[in-house]
Amino acid sequence: MATLLHIDSSVFPASASASRAVTSAFREAWQEQHPEGTVIYRDLSAGSVPHITADAHGAGFIDPAAHTPEQAAAFAERLQLIEELERADAVLIGAPMYNLSIPSTLKAWLDNVILFGRTAGESPSAQGTPVTVVASRGGSYAPGTPKESYEYVQNYLTAVLADMLRLDLDFIVPELTMAPHNPAMAELVPLFESSRERALQDAATRAKSLAERFAA
């Protein structure tokens, strides 16, 4: 049975989160195709992943037999996250833009799963795994827009997920999510609504396409 690793990092609940709405649409479409499959879910806003420590970081570069008790305990938590990534047939990540970048909790997850000599380096252990990132943002940072040069979410995640971990990366980008809440953006509400609908449709389409790949 196929396994989906689903990561959410929005600080908002599903009723108020653009990224969670789209990851939910993806997951529902995936589970329709794999009702008996496995979904590994990590809600990073719930504090399920610690920010990396010196013990957790340093333990990745030495023989486990030489770990101190503190290093062993910290590295065991990293290994659990790494093994979840390695077991996954597909990965789904909700990555809203906060202050021009990703949530610190998502950065913490990445810091834990990036391990040179295993998930990164010459032969990354999860290489080729499809990963869909829902990169929601309050405004628009698309090519040709005034804030294009401030787009750090997709650029950063491309460098990490595609270049370092060598995952098969695809983005879904619901944007202008602040338009319904900011009077100064009122005229952009129709563009927000079309972006949201397109993102929801793209999520369902992408999920079904990936699920079919693992139908056997």
JSON list of N, CA, C and O in Angstrom, two decimals, residues 17-60:
[
{"chain": "A", "resi": 17, "resn": "SER", "atom": "N", "xyz": [-6.83, 28.71, 7.31]},
{"chain": "A", "resi": 17, "resn": "SER", "atom": "CA", "xyz": [-5.54, 28.52, 6.66]},
{"chain": "A", "resi": 17, "resn": "SER", "atom": "C", "xyz": [-5.69, 28.19, 5.18]},
{"chain": "A", "resi": 17, "resn": "SER", "atom": "O", "xyz": [-6.34, 27.20, 4.82]},
{"chain": "A", "resi": 18, "resn": "ALA", "atom": "N", "xyz": [-5.08, 28.99, 4.34]},
{"chain": "A", "resi": 18, "resn": "ALA", "atom": "CA", "xyz": [-5.11, 28.74, 2.90]},
{"chain": "A", "resi": 18, "resn": "ALA", "atom": "C", "xyz": [-4.32, 27.49, 2.55]},
{"chain": "A", "resi": 18, "resn": "ALA", "atom": "O", "xyz": [-4.76, 26.68, 1.72]},
{"chain": "A", "resi": 19, "resn": "SER", "atom": "N", "xyz": [-3.16, 27.31, 3.16]},
{"chain": "A", "resi": 19, "resn": "SER", "atom": "CA", "xyz": [-2.35, 26.15, 2.82]},
{"chain": "A", "resi": 19, "resn": "SER", "atom": "C", "xyz": [-3.00, 24.86, 3.29]},
{"chain": "A", "resi": 19, "resn": "SER", "atom": "O", "xyz": [-2.98, 23.84, 2.59]},
{"chain": "A", "resi": 20, "resn": "ARG", "atom": "N", "xyz": [-3.60, 24.86, 4.48]},
{"chain": "A", "resi": 20, "resn": "ARG", "atom": "CA", "xyz": [-4.25, 23.65, 4.98]},
{"chain": "A", "resi": 20, "resn": "ARG", "atom": "C", "xyz": [-5.46, 23.26, 4.12]},
{"chain": "A", "resi": 20, "resn": "ARG", "atom": "O", "xyz": [-5.74, 22.06, 3.95]},
{"chain": "A", "resi": 21, "resn": "ALA", "atom": "N", "xyz": [-6.18, 24.25, 3.60]},
{"chain": "A", "resi": 21, "resn": "ALA", "atom": "CA", "xyz": [-7.32, 23.93, 2.73]},
{"chain": "A", "resi": 21, "resn": "ALA", "atom": "C", "xyz": [-6.86, 23.16, 1.50]},
{"chain": "A", "resi": 21, "resn": "ALA", "atom": "O", "xyz": [-7.50, 22.20, 1.06]},
{"chain": "A", "resi": 22, "resn": "VAL", "atom": "N", "xyz": [-5.72, 23.58, 0.94]},
{"chain": "A", "resi": 22, "resn": "VAL", "atom": "CA", "xyz": [-5.23, 22.94, -0.28]},
{"chain": "A", "resi": 22, "resn": "VAL", "atom": "C", "xyz": [-4.57, 21.60, 0.02]},
{"chain": "A", "resi": 22, "resn": "VAL", "atom": "O", "xyz": [-4.77, 20.63, -0.72]},
{"chain": "A", "resi": 23, "resn": "THR", "atom": "N", "xyz": [-3.81, 21.50, 1.11]},
{"chain": "A", "resi": 23, "resn": "THR", "atom": "CA", "xyz": [-3.23, 20.19, 1.44]},
{"chain": "A", "resi": 23, "resn": "THR", "atom": "C", "xyz": [-4.34, 19.19, 1.78]},
{"chain": "A", "resi": 23, "resn": "THR", "atom": "O", "xyz": [-4.22, 18.00, 1.49]},
{"chain": "A", "resi": 24, "resn": "SER", "atom": "N", "xyz": [-5.42, 19.69, 2.39]},
{"chain": "A", "resi": 24, "resn": "SER", "atom": "CA", "xyz": [-6.55, 18.80, 2.70]},
{"chain": "A", "resi": 24, "resn": "SER", "atom": "C", "xyz": [-7.19, 18.27, 1.42]},
{"chain": "A", "resi": 24, "resn": "SER", "atom": "O", "xyz": [-7.55, 17.09, 1.34]},
{"chain": "A", "resi": 25, "resn": "ALA", "atom": "N", "xyz": [-7.32, 19.13, 0.41]},
{"chain": "A", "resi": 25, "resn": "ALA", "atom": "CA", "xyz": [-7.90, 18.70, -0.86]},
{"chain": "A", "resi": 25, "resn": "ALA", "atom": "C", "xyz": [-7.02, 17.64, -1.52]},
{"chain": "A", "resi": 25, "resn": "ALA", "atom": "O", "xyz": [-7.51, 16.66, -2.09]},
{"chain": "A", "resi": 26, "resn": "PHE", "atom": "N", "xyz": [-5.71, 17.84, -1.43]},
{"chain": "A", "resi": 26, "resn": "PHE", "atom": "CA", "xyz": [-4.77, 16.86, -1.97]},
{"chain": "A", "resi": 26, "resn": "PHE", "atom": "C", "xyz": [-4.91, 15.53, -1.24]},
{"chain": "A", "resi": 26, "resn": "PHE", "atom": "O", "xyz": [-5.04, 14.47, -1.86]},
{"chain": "A", "resi": 27, "resn": "ARG", "atom": "N", "xyz": [-4.89, 15.59, 0.08]},
{"chain": "A", "resi": 27, "resn": "ARG", "atom": "CA", "xyz": [-4.95, 14.36, 0.88]},
{"chain": "A", "resi": 27, "resn": "ARG", "atom": "C", "xyz": [-6.25, 13.61, 0.65]},
{"chain": "A", "resi": 27, "resn": "ARG", "atom": "O", "xyz": [-6.25, 12.36, 0.54]},
{"chain": "A", "resi": 28, "resn": "GLU", "atom": "N", "xyz": [-7.37, 14.32, 0.56]},
{"chain": "A", "resi": 28, "resn": "GLU", "atom": "CA", "xyz": [-8.65, 13.66, 0.33]},
{"chain": "A", "resi": 28, "resn": "GLU", "atom": "C", "xyz": [-8.65, 12.93, -1.01]},
{"chain": "A", "resi": 28, "resn": "GLU", "atom": "O", "xyz": [-9.13, 11.79, -1.11]},
{"chain": "A", "resi": 29, "resn": "ALA", "atom": "N", "xyz": [-8.13, 13.59, -2.04]},
{"chain": "A", "resi": 29, "resn": "ALA", "atom": "CA", "xyz": [-8.09, 12.96, -3.36]},
{"chain": "A", "resi": 29, "resn": "ALA", "atom": "C", "xyz": [-7.15, 11.75, -3.35]},
{"chain": "A", "resi": 29, "resn": "ALA", "atom": "O", "xyz": [-7.44, 10.72, -3.97]},
{"chain": "A", "resi": 30, "resn": "TRP", "atom": "N", "xyz": [-6.03, 11.87, -2.64]},
{"chain": "A", "resi": 30, "resn": "TRP", "atom": "CA", "xyz": [-5.09, 10.74, -2.52]},
{"chain": "A", "resi": 30, "resn": "TRP", "atom": "C", "xyz": [-5.75, 9.56, -1.83]},
{"chain": "A", "resi": 30, "resn": "TRP", "atom": "O", "xyz": [-5.65, 8.42, -2.29]},
{"chain": "A", "resi": 31, "resn": "GLN", "atom": "N", "xyz": [-6.45, 9.83, -0.72]},
{"chain": "A", "resi": 31, "resn": "GLN", "atom": "CA", "xyz": [-7.04, 8.74, 0.05]},
{"chain": "A", "resi": 31, "resn": "GLN", "atom": "C", "xyz": [-8.22, 8.09, -0.66]},
{"chain": "A", "resi": 31, "resn": "GLN", "atom": "O", "xyz": [-8.53, 6.93, -0.40]},
{"chain": "A", "resi": 32, "resn": "GLU", "atom": "N", "xyz": [-8.86, 8.82, -1.55]},
{"chain": "A", "resi": 32, "resn": "GLU", "atom": "CA", "xyz": [-9.90, 8.20, -2.36]},
{"chain": "A", "resi": 32, "resn": "GLU", "atom": "C", "xyz": [-9.32, 7.10, -3.23]},
{"chain": "A", "resi": 32, "resn": "GLU", "atom": "O", "xyz": [-9.97, 6.08, -3.49]},
{"chain": "A", "resi": 33, "resn": "GLN", "atom": "N", "xyz": [-8.08, 7.30, -3.68]},
{"chain": "A", "resi": 33, "resn": "GLN", "atom": "CA", "xyz": [-7.42, 6.30, -4.51]},
{"chain": "A", "resi": 33, "resn": "GLN", "atom": "C", "xyz": [-6.75, 5.21, -3.66]},
{"chain": "A", "resi": 33, "resn": "GLN", "atom": "O", "xyz": [-6.57, 4.09, -4.13]},
{"chain": "A", "resi": 34, "resn": "HIS", "atom": "N", "xyz": [-6.38, 5.55, -2.44]},
{"chain": "A", "resi": 34, "resn": "HIS", "atom": "CA", "xyz": [-5.70, 4.59, -1.55]},
{"chain": "A", "resi": 34, "resn": "HIS", "atom": "C", "xyz": [-6.38, 4.57, -0.19]},
{"chain": "A", "resi": 34, "resn": "HIS", "atom": "O", "xyz": [-5.79, 4.96, 0.83]},
{"chain": "A", "resi": 35, "resn": "PRO", "atom": "N", "xyz": [-7.62, 4.12, -0.13]},
{"chain": "A", "resi": 35, "resn": "PRO", "atom": "CA", "xyz": [-8.35, 4.13, 1.15]},
{"chain": "A", "resi": 35, "resn": "PRO", "atom": "C", "xyz": [-7.71, 3.27, 2.23]},
{"chain": "A", "resi": 35, "resn": "PRO", "atom": "O", "xyz": [-7.93, 3.50, 3.42]},
{"chain": "A", "resi": 36, "resn": "GLU", "atom": "N", "xyz": [-6.93, 2.29, 1.83]},
{"chain": "A", "resi": 36, "resn": "GLU", "atom": "CA", "xyz": [-6.28, 1.43, 2.82]},
{"chain": "A", "resi": 36, "resn": "GLU", "atom": "C", "xyz": [-4.78, 1.74, 2.93]},
{"chain": "A", "resi": 36, "resn": "GLU", "atom": "O", "xyz": [-4.05, 0.99, 3.59]},
{"chain": "A", "resi": 37, "resn": "GLY", "atom": "N", "xyz": [-4.37, 2.84, 2.32]},
{"chain": "A", "resi": 37, "resn": "GLY", "atom": "CA", "xyz": [-2.97, 3.23, 2.40]},
{"chain": "A", "resi": 37, "resn": "GLY", "atom": "C", "xyz": [-2.63, 3.86, 3.74]},
{"chain": "A", "resi": 37, "resn": "GLY", "atom": "O", "xyz": [-3.47, 3.98, 4.62]},
{"chain": "A", "resi": 38, "resn": "THR", "atom": "N", "xyz": [-1.39, 4.30, 3.86]},
{"chain": "A", "resi": 38, "resn": "THR", "atom": "CA", "xyz": [-0.90, 4.91, 5.09]},
{"chain": "A", "resi": 38, "resn": "THR", "atom": "C", "xyz": [-0.64, 6.39, 4.88]},
{"chain": "A", "resi": 38, "resn": "THR", "atom": "O", "xyz": [-0.06, 6.78, 3.86]},
{"chain": "A", "resi": 39, "resn": "VAL", "atom": "N", "xyz": [-1.10, 7.21, 5.82]},
{"chain": "A", "resi": 39, "resn": "VAL", "atom": "CA", "xyz": [-0.77, 8.63, 5.83]},
{"chain": "A", "resi": 39, "resn": "VAL", "atom": "C", "xyz": [-0.02, 8.93, 7.12]},
{"chain": "A", "resi": 39, "resn": "VAL", "atom": "O", "xyz": [-0.54, 8.72, 8.21]},
{"chain": "A", "resi": 40, "resn": "ILE", "atom": "N", "xyz": [1.21, 9.37, 6.97]},
{"chain": "A", "resi": 40, "resn": "ILE", "atom": "CA", "xyz": [2.00, 9.83, 8.11]},
{"chain": "A", "resi": 40, "resn": "ILE", "atom": "C", "xyz": [1.79, 11.33, 8.19]},
{"chain": "A", "resi": 40, "resn": "ILE", "atom": "O", "xyz": [2.14, 12.06, 7.25]},
{"chain": "A", "resi": 41, "resn": "TYR", "atom": "N", "xyz": [1.22, 11.81, 9.28]},
{"chain": "A", "resi": 41, "resn": "TYR", "atom": "CA", "xyz": [0.87, 13.23, 9.37]},
{"chain": "A", "resi": 41, "resn": "TYR", "atom": "C", "xyz": [1.68, 13.93, 10.45]},
{"chain": "A", "resi": 41, "resn": "TYR", "atom": "O", "xyz": [1.76, 13.46, 11.59]},
{"chain": "A", "resi": 42, "resn": "ARG", "atom": "N", "xyz": [2.25, 15.07, 10.09]},
{"chain": "A", "resi": 42, "resn": "ARG", "atom": "CA", "xyz": [2.99, 15.91, 11.02]},
{"chain": "A", "resi": 42, "resn": "ARG", "atom": "C", "xyz": [2.41, 17.33, 10.95]},
{"chain": "A", "resi": 42, "resn": "ARG", "atom": "O", "xyz": [2.51, 18.00, 9.93]},
{"chain": "A", "resi": 43, "resn": "ASP", "atom": "N", "xyz": [1.79, 17.75, 12.04]},
{"chain": "A", "resi": 43, "resn": "ASP", "atom": "CA", "xyz": [1.32, 19.13, 12.16]},
{"chain": "A", "resi": 43, "resn": "ASP", "atom": "C", "xyz": [2.39, 19.88, 12.94]},
{"chain": "A", "resi": 43, "resn": "ASP", "atom": "O", "xyz": [2.45, 19.81, 14.17]},
{"chain": "A", "resi": 44, "resn": "LEU", "atom": "N", "xyz": [3.25, 20.59, 12.23]},
{"chain": "A", "resi": 44, "resn": "LEU", "atom": "CA", "xyz": [4.41, 21.19, 12.87]},
{"chain": "A", "resi": 44, "resn": "LEU", "atom": "C", "xyz": [4.03, 22.30, 13.85]},
{"chain": "A", "resi": 44, "resn": "LEU", "atom": "O", "xyz": [4.79, 22.60, 14.78]},
{"chain": "A", "resi": 45, "resn": "SER", "atom": "N", "xyz": [2.87, 22.91, 13.65]},
{"chain": "A", "resi": 45, "resn": "SER", "atom": "CA", "xyz": [2.45, 23.97, 14.57]},
{"chain": "A", "resi": 45, "resn": "SER", "atom": "C", "xyz": [2.11, 23.41, 15.94]},
{"chain": "A", "resi": 45, "resn": "SER", "atom": "O", "xyz": [2.03, 24.16, 16.92]},
{"chain": "A", "resi": 46, "resn": "ALA", "atom": "N", "xyz": [1.92, 22.11, 16.02]},
{"chain": "A", "resi": 46, "resn": "ALA", "atom": "CA", "xyz": [1.62, 21.47, 17.31]},
{"chain": "A", "resi": 46, "resn": "ALA", "atom": "C", "xyz": [2.88, 21.14, 18.10]},
{"chain": "A", "resi": 46, "resn": "ALA", "atom": "O", "xyz": [2.80, 20.57, 19.19]},
{"chain": "A", "resi": 47, "resn": "GLY", "atom": "N", "xyz": [4.04, 21.50, 17.54]},
{"chain": "A", "resi": 47, "resn": "GLY", "atom": "CA", "xyz": [5.28, 21.29, 18.26]},
{"chain": "A", "resi": 47, "resn": "GLY", "atom": "C", "xyz": [5.80, 19.87, 18.21]},
{"chain": "A", "resi": 47, "resn": "GLY", "atom": "O", "xyz": [6.53, 19.44, 19.11]},
{"chain": "A", "resi": 48, "resn": "SER", "atom": "N", "xyz": [5.47, 19.13, 17.16]},
{"chain": "A", "resi": 48, "resn": "SER", "atom": "CA", "xyz": [5.87, 17.74, 17.09]},
{"chain": "A", "resi": 48, "resn": "SER", "atom": "C", "xyz": [7.32, 17.54, 16.66]},
{"chain": "A", "resi": 48, "resn": "SER", "atom": "O", "xyz": [7.86, 16.44, 16.78]},
{"chain": "A", "resi": 49, "resn": "VAL", "atom": "N", "xyz": [7.96, 18.61, 16.16]},
{"chain": "A", "resi": 49, "resn": "VAL", "atom": "CA", "xyz": [9.35, 18.50, 15.71]},
{"chain": "A", "resi": 49, "resn": "VAL", "atom": "C", "xyz": [10.19, 19.56, 16.41]},
{"chain": "A", "resi": 49, "resn": "VAL", "atom": "O", "xyz": [9.92, 20.76, 16.28]},
{"chain": "A", "resi": 50, "resn": "PRO", "atom": "N", "xyz": [11.21, 19.15, 17.15]},
{"chain": "A", "resi": 50, "resn": "PRO", "atom": "CA", "xyz": [12.03, 20.13, 17.86]},
{"chain": "A", "resi": 50, "resn": "PRO", "atom": "C", "xyz": [13.00, 20.83, 16.91]},
{"chain": "A", "resi": 50, "resn": "PRO", "atom": "O", "xyz": [13.42, 20.25, 15.90]},
{"chain": "A", "resi": 51, "resn": "HIS", "atom": "N", "xyz": [13.32, 22.07, 17.22]},
{"chain": "A", "resi": 51, "resn": "HIS", "atom": "CA", "xyz": [14.40, 22.71, 16.48]},
{"chain": "A", "resi": 51, "resn": "HIS", "atom": "C", "xyz": [15.69, 21.96, 16.79]},
{"chain": "A", "resi": 51, "resn": "HIS", "atom": "O", "xyz": [15.88, 21.44, 17.89]},
{"chain": "A", "resi": 52, "resn": "ILE", "atom": "N", "xyz": [16.55, 21.90, 15.80]},
{"chain": "A", "resi": 52, "resn": "ILE", "atom": "CA", "xyz": [17.75, 21.07, 15.95]},
{"chain": "A", "resi": 52, "resn": "ILE", "atom": "C", "xyz": [18.68, 21.65, 17.01]},
{"chain": "A", "resi": 52, "resn": "ILE", "atom": "O", "xyz": [18.79, 22.86, 17.16]},
{"chain": "A", "resi": 53, "resn": "THR", "atom": "N", "xyz": [19.29, 20.76, 17.75]},
{"chain": "A", "resi": 53, "resn": "THR", "atom": "CA", "xyz": [20.21, 21.14, 18.82]},
{"chain": "A", "resi": 53, "resn": "THR", "atom": "C", "xyz": [21.64, 20.75, 18.44]},
{"chain": "A", "resi": 53, "resn": "THR", "atom": "O", "xyz": [21.86, 20.04, 17.45]},
{"chain": "A", "resi": 54, "resn": "ALA", "atom": "N", "xyz": [22.58, 21.19, 19.25]},
{"chain": "A", "resi": 54, "resn": "ALA", "atom": "CA", "xyz": [23.97, 20.82, 19.01]},
{"chain": "A", "resi": 54, "resn": "ALA", "atom": "C", "xyz": [24.16, 19.31, 19.08]},
{"chain": "A", "resi": 54, "resn": "ALA", "atom": "O", "xyz": [24.90, 18.73, 18.28]},
{"chain": "A", "resi": 55, "resn": "ASP", "atom": "N", "xyz": [23.47, 18.67, 20.03]},
{"chain": "A", "resi": 55, "resn": "ASP", "atom": "CA", "xyz": [23.59, 17.21, 20.14]},
{"chain": "A", "resi": 55, "resn": "ASP", "atom": "C", "xyz": [23.02, 16.51, 18.91]},
{"chain": "A", "resi": 55, "resn": "ASP", "atom": "O", "xyz": [23.63, 15.58, 18.37]},
{"chain": "A", "resi": 56, "resn": "ALA", "atom": "N", "xyz": [21.85, 16.95, 18.45]},
{"chain": "A", "resi": 56, "resn": "ALA", "atom": "CA", "xyz": [21.22, 16.33, 17.29]},
{"chain": "A", "resi": 56, "resn": "ALA", "atom": "C", "xyz": [22.04, 16.56, 16.03]},
{"chain": "A", "resi": 56, "resn": "ALA", "atom": "O", "xyz": [22.18, 15.67, 15.19]},
{"chain": "A", "resi": 57, "resn": "HIS", "atom": "N", "xyz": [22.58, 17.76, 15.91]},
{"chain": "A", "resi": 57, "resn": "HIS", "atom": "CA", "xyz": [23.38, 18.09, 14.73]},
{"chain": "A", "resi": 57, "resn": "HIS", "atom": "C", "xyz": [24.70, 17.34, 14.74]},
{"chain": "A", "resi": 57, "resn": "HIS", "atom": "O", "xyz": [25.06, 16.67, 13.76]},
{"chain": "A", "resi": 58, "resn": "GLY", "atom": "N", "xyz": [25.42, 17.43, 15.84]},
{"chain": "A", "resi": 58, "resn": "GLY", "atom": "CA", "xyz": [26.74, 16.82, 15.90]},
{"chain": "A", "resi": 58, "resn": "GLY", "atom": "C", "xyz": [26.70, 15.31, 15.78]},
{"chain": "A", "resi": 58, "resn": "GLY", "atom": "O", "xyz": [27.62, 14.70, 15.22]},
{"chain": "A", "resi": 59, "resn": "ALA", "atom": "N", "xyz": [25.62, 14.69, 16.28]},
{"chain": "A", "resi": 59, "resn": "ALA", "atom": "CA", "xyz": [25.52, 13.23, 16.22]},
{"chain": "A", "resi": 59, "resn": "ALA", "atom": "C", "xyz": [25.47, 12.70, 14.80]},
{"chain": "A", "resi": 59, "resn": "ALA", "atom": "O", "xyz": [25.78, 11.54, 14.56]},
{"chain": "A", "resi": 60, "resn": "GLY", "atom": "N", "xyz": [25.06, 13.56, 13.87]},
{"chain": "A", "resi": 60, "resn": "GLY", "atom": "CA", "xyz": [24.97, 13.12, 12.48]},
{"chain": "A", "resi": 60, "resn": "GLY", "atom": "C", "xyz": [26.31, 12.94, 11.80]},
{"chain": "A", "resi": 60, "resn": "GLY", "atom": "O", "xyz": [26.37, 12.39, 10.69]}
]
